[in-house]
Short mmCIF file of C-alpha atoms in Angstrom, two decimals:
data_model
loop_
_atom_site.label_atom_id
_atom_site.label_comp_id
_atom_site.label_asym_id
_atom_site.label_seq_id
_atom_site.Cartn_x
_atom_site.Cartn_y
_atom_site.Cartn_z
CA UNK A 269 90.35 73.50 73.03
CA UNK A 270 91.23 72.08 69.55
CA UNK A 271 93.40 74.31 68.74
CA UNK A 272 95.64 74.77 71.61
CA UNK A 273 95.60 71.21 71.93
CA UNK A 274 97.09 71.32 67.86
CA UNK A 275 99.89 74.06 68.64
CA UNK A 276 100.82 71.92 71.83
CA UNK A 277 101.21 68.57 69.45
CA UNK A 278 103.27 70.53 66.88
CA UNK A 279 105.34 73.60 68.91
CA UNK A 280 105.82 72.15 72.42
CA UNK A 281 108.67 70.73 73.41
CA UNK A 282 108.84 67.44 75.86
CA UNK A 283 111.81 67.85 77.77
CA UNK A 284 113.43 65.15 80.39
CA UNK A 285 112.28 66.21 84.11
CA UNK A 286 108.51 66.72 82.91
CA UNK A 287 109.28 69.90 81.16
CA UNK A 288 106.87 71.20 78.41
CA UNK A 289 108.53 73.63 76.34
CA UNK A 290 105.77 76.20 74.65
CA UNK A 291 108.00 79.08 74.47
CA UNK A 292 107.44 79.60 70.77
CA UNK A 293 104.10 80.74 71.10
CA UNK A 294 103.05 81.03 74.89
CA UNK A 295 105.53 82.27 77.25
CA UNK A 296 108.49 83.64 75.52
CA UNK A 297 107.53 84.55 72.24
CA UNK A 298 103.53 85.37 72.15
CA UNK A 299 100.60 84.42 69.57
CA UNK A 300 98.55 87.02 69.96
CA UNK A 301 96.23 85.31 67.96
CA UNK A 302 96.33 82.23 69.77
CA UNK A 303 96.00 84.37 72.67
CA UNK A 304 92.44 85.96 71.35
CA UNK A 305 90.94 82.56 70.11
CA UNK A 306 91.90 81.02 73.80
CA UNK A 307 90.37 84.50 75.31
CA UNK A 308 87.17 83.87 73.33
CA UNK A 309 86.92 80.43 74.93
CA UNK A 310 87.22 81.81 77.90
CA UNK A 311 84.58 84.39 77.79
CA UNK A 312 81.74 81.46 76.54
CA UNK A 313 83.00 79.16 79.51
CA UNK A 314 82.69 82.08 82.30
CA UNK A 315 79.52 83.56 80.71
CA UNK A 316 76.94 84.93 83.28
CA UNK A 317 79.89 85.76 85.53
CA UNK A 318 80.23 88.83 87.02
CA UNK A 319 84.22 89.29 86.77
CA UNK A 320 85.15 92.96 86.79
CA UNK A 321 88.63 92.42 87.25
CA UNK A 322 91.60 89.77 85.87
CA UNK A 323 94.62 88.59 88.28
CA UNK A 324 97.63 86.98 87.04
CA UNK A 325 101.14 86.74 88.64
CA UNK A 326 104.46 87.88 86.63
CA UNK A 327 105.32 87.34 83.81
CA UNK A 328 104.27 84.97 81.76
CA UNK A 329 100.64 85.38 82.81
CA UNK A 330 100.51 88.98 81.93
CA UNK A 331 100.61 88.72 78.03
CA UNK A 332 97.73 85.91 78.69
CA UNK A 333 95.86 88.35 80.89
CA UNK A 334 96.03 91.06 78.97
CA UNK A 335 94.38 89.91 75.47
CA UNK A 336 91.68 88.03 77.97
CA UNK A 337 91.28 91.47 79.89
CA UNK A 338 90.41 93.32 76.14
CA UNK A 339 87.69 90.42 75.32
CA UNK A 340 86.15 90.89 79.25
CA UNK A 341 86.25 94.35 79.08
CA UNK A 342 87.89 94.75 82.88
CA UNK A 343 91.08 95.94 83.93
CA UNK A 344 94.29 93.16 84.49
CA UNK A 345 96.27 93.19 87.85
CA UNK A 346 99.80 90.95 88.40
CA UNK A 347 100.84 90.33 91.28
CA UNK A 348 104.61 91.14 91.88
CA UNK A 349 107.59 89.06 92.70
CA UNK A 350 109.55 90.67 95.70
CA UNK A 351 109.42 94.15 96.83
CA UNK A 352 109.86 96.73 94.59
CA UNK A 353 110.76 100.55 95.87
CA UNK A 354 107.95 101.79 93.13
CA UNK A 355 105.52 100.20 96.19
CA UNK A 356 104.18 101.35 99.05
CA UNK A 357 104.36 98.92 102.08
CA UNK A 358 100.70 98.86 101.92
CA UNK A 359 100.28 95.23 100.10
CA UNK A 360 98.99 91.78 100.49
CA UNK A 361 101.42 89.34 100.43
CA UNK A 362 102.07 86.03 100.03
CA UNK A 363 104.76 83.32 99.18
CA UNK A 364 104.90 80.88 96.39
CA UNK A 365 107.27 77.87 95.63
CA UNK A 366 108.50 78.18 92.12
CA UNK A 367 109.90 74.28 91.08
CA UNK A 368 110.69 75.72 87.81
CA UNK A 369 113.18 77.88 89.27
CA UNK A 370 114.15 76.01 92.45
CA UNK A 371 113.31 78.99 94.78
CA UNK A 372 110.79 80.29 96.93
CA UNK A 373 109.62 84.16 95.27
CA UNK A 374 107.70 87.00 97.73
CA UNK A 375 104.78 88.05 95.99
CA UNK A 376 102.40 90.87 96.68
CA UNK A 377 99.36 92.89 95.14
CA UNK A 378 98.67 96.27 96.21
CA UNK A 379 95.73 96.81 98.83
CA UNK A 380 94.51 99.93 96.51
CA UNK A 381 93.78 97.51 93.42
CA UNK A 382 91.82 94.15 95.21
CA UNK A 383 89.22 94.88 97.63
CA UNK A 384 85.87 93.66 98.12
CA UNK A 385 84.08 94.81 95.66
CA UNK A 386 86.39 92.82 93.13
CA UNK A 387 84.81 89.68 91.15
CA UNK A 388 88.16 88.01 89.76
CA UNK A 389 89.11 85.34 86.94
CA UNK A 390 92.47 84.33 87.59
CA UNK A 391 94.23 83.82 84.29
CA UNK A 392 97.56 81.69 83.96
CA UNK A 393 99.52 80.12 81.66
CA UNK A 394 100.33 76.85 83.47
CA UNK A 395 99.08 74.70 86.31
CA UNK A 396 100.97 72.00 87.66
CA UNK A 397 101.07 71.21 91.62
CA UNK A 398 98.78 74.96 92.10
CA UNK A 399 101.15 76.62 93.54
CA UNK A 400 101.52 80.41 92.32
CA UNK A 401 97.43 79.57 91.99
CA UNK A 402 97.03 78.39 95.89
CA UNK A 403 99.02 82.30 96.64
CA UNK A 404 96.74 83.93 94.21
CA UNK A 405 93.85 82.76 96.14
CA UNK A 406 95.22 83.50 99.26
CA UNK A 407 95.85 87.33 98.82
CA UNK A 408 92.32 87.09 96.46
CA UNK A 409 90.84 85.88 100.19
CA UNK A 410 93.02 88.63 101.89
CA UNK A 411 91.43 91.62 100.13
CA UNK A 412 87.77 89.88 100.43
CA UNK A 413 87.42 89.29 97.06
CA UNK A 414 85.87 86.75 95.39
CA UNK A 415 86.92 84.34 92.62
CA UNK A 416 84.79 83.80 90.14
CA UNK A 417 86.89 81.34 88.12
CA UNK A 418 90.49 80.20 86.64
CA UNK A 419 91.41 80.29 83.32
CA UNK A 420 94.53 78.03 82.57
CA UNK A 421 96.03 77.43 79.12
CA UNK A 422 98.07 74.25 79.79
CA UNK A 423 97.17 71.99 82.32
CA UNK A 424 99.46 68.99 83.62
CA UNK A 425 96.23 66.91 84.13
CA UNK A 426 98.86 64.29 86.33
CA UNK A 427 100.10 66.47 88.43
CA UNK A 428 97.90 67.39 91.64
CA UNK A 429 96.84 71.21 91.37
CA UNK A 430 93.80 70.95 89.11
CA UNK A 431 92.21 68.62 91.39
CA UNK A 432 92.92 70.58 94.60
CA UNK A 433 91.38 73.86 92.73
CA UNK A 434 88.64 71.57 91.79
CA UNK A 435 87.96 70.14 95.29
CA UNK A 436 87.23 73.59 96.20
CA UNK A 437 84.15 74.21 93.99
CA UNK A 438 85.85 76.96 92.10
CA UNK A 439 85.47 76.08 88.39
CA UNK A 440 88.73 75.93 86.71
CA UNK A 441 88.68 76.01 82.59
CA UNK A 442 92.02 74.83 81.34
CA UNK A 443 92.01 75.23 77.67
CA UNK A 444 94.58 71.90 77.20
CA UNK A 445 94.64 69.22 80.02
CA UNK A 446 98.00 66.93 78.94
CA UNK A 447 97.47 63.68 79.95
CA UNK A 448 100.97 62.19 79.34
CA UNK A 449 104.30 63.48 78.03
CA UNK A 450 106.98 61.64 76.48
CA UNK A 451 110.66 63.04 76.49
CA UNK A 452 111.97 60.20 74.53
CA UNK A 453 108.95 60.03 71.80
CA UNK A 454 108.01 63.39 71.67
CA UNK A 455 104.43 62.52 71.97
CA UNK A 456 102.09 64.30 73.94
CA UNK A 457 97.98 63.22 74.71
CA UNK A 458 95.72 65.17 75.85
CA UNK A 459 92.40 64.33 78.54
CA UNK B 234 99.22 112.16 73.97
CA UNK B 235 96.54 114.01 75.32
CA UNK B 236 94.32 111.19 77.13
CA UNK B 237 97.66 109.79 78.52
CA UNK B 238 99.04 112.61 79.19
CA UNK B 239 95.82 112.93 81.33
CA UNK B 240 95.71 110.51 82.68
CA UNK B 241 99.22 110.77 84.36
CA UNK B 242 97.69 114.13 85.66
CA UNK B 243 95.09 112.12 87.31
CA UNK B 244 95.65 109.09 88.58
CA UNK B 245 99.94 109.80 88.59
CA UNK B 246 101.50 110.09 92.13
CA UNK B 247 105.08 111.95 92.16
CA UNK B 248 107.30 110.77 94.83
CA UNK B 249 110.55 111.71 96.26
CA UNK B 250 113.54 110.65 94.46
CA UNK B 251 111.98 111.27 91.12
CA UNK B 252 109.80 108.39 91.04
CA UNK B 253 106.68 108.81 88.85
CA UNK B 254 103.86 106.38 90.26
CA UNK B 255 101.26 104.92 87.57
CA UNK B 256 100.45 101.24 89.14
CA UNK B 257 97.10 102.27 89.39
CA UNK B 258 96.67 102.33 84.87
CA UNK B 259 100.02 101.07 83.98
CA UNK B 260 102.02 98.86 85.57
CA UNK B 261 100.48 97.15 88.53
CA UNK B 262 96.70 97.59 87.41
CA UNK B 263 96.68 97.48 83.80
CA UNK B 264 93.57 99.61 82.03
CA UNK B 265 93.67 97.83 79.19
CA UNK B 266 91.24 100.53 77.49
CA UNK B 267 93.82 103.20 77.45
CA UNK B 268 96.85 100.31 76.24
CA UNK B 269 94.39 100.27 73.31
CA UNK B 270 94.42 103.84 72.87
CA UNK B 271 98.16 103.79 72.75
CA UNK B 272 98.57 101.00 70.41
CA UNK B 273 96.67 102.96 67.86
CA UNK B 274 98.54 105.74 68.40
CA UNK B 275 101.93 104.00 67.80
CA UNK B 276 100.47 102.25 64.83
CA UNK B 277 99.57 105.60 63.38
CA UNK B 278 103.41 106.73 63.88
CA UNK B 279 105.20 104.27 63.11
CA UNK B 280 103.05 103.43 59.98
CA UNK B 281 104.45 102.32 56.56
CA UNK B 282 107.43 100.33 58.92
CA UNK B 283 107.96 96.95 57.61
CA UNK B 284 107.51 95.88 61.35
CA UNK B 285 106.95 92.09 61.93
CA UNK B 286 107.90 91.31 66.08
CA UNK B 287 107.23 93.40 68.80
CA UNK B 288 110.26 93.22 71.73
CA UNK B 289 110.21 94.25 75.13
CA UNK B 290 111.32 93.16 78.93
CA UNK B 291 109.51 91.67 81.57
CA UNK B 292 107.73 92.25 83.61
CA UNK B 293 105.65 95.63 83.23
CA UNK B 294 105.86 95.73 79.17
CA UNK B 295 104.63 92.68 78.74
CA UNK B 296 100.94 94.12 78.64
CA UNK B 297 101.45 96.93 76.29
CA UNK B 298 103.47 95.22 74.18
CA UNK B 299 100.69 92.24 74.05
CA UNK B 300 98.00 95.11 73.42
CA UNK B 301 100.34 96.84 70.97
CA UNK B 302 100.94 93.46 68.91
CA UNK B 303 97.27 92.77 68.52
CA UNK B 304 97.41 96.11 66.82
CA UNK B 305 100.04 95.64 64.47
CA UNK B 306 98.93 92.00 63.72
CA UNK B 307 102.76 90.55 64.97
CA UNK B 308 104.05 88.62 67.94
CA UNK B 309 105.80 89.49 70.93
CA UNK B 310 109.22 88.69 71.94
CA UNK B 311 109.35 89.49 75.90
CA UNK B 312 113.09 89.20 77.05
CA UNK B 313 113.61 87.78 80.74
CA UNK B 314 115.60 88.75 83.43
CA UNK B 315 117.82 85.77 84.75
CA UNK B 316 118.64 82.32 83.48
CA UNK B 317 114.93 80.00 83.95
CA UNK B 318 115.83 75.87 83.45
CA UNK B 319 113.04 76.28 81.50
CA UNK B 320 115.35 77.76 78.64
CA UNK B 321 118.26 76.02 76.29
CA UNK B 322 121.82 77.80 76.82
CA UNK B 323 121.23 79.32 73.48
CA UNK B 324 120.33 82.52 74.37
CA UNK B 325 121.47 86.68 73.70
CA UNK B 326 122.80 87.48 76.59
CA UNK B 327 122.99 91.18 78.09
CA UNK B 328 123.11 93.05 81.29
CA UNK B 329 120.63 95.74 82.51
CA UNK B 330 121.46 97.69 85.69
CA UNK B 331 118.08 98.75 87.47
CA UNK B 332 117.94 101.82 89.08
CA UNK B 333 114.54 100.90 90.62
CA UNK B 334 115.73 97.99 92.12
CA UNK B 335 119.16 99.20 92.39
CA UNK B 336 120.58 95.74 91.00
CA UNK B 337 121.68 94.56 87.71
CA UNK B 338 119.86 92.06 85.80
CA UNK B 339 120.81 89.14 83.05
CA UNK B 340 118.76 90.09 80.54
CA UNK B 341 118.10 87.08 77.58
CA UNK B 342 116.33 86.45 74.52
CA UNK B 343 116.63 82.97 72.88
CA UNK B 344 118.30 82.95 69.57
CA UNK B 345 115.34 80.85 68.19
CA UNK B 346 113.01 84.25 68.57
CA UNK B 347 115.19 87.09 67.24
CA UNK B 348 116.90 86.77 63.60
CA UNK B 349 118.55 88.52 60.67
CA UNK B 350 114.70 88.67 59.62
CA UNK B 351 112.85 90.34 62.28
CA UNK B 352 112.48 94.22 61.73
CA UNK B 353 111.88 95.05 65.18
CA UNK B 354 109.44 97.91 67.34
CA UNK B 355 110.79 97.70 70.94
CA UNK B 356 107.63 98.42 73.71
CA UNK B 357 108.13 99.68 76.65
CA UNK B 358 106.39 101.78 79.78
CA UNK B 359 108.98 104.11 80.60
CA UNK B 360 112.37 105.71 79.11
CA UNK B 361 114.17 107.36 81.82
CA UNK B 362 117.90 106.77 81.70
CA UNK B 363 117.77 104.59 78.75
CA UNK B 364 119.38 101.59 80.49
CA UNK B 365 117.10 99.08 79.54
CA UNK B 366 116.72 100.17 75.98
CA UNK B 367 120.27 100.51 75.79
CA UNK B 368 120.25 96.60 76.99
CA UNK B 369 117.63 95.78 74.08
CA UNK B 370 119.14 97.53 71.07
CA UNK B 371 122.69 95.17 72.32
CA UNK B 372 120.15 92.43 71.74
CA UNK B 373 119.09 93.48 68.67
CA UNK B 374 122.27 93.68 66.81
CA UNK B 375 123.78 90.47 68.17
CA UNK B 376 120.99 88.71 66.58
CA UNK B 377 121.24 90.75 63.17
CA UNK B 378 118.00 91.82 63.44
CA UNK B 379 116.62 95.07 62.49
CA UNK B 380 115.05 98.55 64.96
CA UNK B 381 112.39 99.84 62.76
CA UNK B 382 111.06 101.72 65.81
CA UNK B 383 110.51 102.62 69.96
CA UNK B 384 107.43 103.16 71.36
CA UNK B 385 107.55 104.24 74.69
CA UNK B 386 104.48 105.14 76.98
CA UNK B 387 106.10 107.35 79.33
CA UNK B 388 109.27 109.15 79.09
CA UNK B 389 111.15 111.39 82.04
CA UNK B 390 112.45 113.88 79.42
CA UNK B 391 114.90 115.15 81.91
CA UNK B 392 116.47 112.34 82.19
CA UNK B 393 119.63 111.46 79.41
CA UNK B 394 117.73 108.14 77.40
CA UNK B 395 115.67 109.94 74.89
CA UNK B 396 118.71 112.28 73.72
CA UNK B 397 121.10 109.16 73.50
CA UNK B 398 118.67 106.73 71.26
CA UNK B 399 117.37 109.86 69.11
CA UNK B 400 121.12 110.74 68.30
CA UNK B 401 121.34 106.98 67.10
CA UNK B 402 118.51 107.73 64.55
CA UNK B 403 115.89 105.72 66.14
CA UNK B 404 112.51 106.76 65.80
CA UNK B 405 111.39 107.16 69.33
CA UNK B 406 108.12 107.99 70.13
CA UNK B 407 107.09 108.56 73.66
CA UNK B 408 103.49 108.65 74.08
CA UNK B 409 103.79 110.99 77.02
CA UNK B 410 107.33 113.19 78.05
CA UNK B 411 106.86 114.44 81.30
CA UNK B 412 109.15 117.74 81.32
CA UNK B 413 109.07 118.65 85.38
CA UNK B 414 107.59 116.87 87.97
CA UNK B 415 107.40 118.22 91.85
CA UNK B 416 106.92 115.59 95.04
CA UNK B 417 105.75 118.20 96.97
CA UNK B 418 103.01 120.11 94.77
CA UNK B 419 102.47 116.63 92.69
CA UNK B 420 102.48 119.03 89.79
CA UNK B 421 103.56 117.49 86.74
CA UNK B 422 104.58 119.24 83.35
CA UNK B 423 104.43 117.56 79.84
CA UNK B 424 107.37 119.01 76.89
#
């Protein structure tokens, strides 16, 4: 998606250790606009679907999710990180490595709000190895639900998650793949 | 607000130890529907503000917040709870205690998203002792920036917050106050 693709080249940040800094406009402060135009993009690529629900994981999925959830018409749910006294003990749950943060975080969805009636796009902000995406599935194939599809803004396109979601058959729409990364240069391609 | 207000009535669950359950609309399942609703609503009262950023804290006002920002045509600061890699050292820096989660957070917002410039509506789901507002407005004024406005969803009007940021001036407007609330009856009582 041109556009993305544009704000990557001229707001992201290549840091050393394979870090892309988009927290100007994706996952810090938010573009709502950018968010619509990539939640447009979404809607033509999933067409036809029948996805009457969006998950995403806290928290930089849920601003994402939300604008996405408006153009779909369907309701958002995150799933949590660790146990929260607002929650029953009546959850699926899951765990997910978290590089970014060196630690491995609980995470859980409520059995009232995925069951199997739901028909779910996934919405994140970034894939790299699949991780948080590999739990999503798993509590999505928990409650019986199925998955429909994955909507990704940023893609590492070297890094191995997009092909394992891939290998699967479930069809994955990352709005920028980045093919390489430069810390030193600053330059970023895209594939 | 009557429709949210009704919607508490609902689909709310009361529980013991004054906990006020919504994560069926709110903050687990998002219905991003009645988010609209609100975000009209708070662009009604808080119209004629020269607001340009919308500012709230992970996780559960990210959504709102995104919904509310669509409405009033800004972007969203989100602050975060604890120190990611994924962020410089330059940050705001302040502490929330959590009586949820009966824990104290670091609470940040990079200094590259909050300035002398930004005239500021704070989003949030609930007010109840005002601790995390409290935790915001410190934000706020370390980075110069301006409160033009709160817009809270639901607010525990029992509890002390509300008094303490009205008697600052702020224009607070809760879209819902609940006045009693009783775990055993599940009655609940708007003011």
């Amino acid at each position: 998606m041109k556009i993305l693709e544009d704000r990557i080249r001229k707001d992201g940040r290549v840091r050393a250790g394979n870090v892309l800094k988009v927290d100007s406009f994706i996952n810090h402060q938010m573009d709502i606009g950018l968010f619509e135009e990539m939640a447009k993009e979404w809607k033509r690529r999933f067409d036809g679907k029948p996805i009457n629900k969006i998950l995403t994981i806290e928290a930089s999925g849920i601003g994402i999710a939300a604008i996405a959830a408006k153009e779909f018409g369907v309701p958002v749910v995150f799933a949590k990180k660790s146990m929260s006294v607002n929650l029953d003990g009546n959850n699926y749950v899951t765990h997910i490595q978290s590089f970014t943060h060196n630690r491995t975080y609980e995470v859980i969805v409520s059995k009232k709000y995925l069951g199997p009636d739901d028909h779910v796009l996934i919405i994140d902000d970034f894939l790299a190895n699949g991780c948080a995406l590999m739990g999503l599935l798993e509590l999505i194939e928990a409650a019986g639900a199925s998955v429909e599809g994955i909507g990704i803004a940023i893609e590492k396109g070297w890094q191995s998650g997009g092909k394992m979601i891939r290998e699967k058959g479930i069809q994955l729409e990352s709005l920028a793949i980045v093919k390489t990364m430069d810390a030193e240069t600053g330059e970023i391609t895209f594939g």
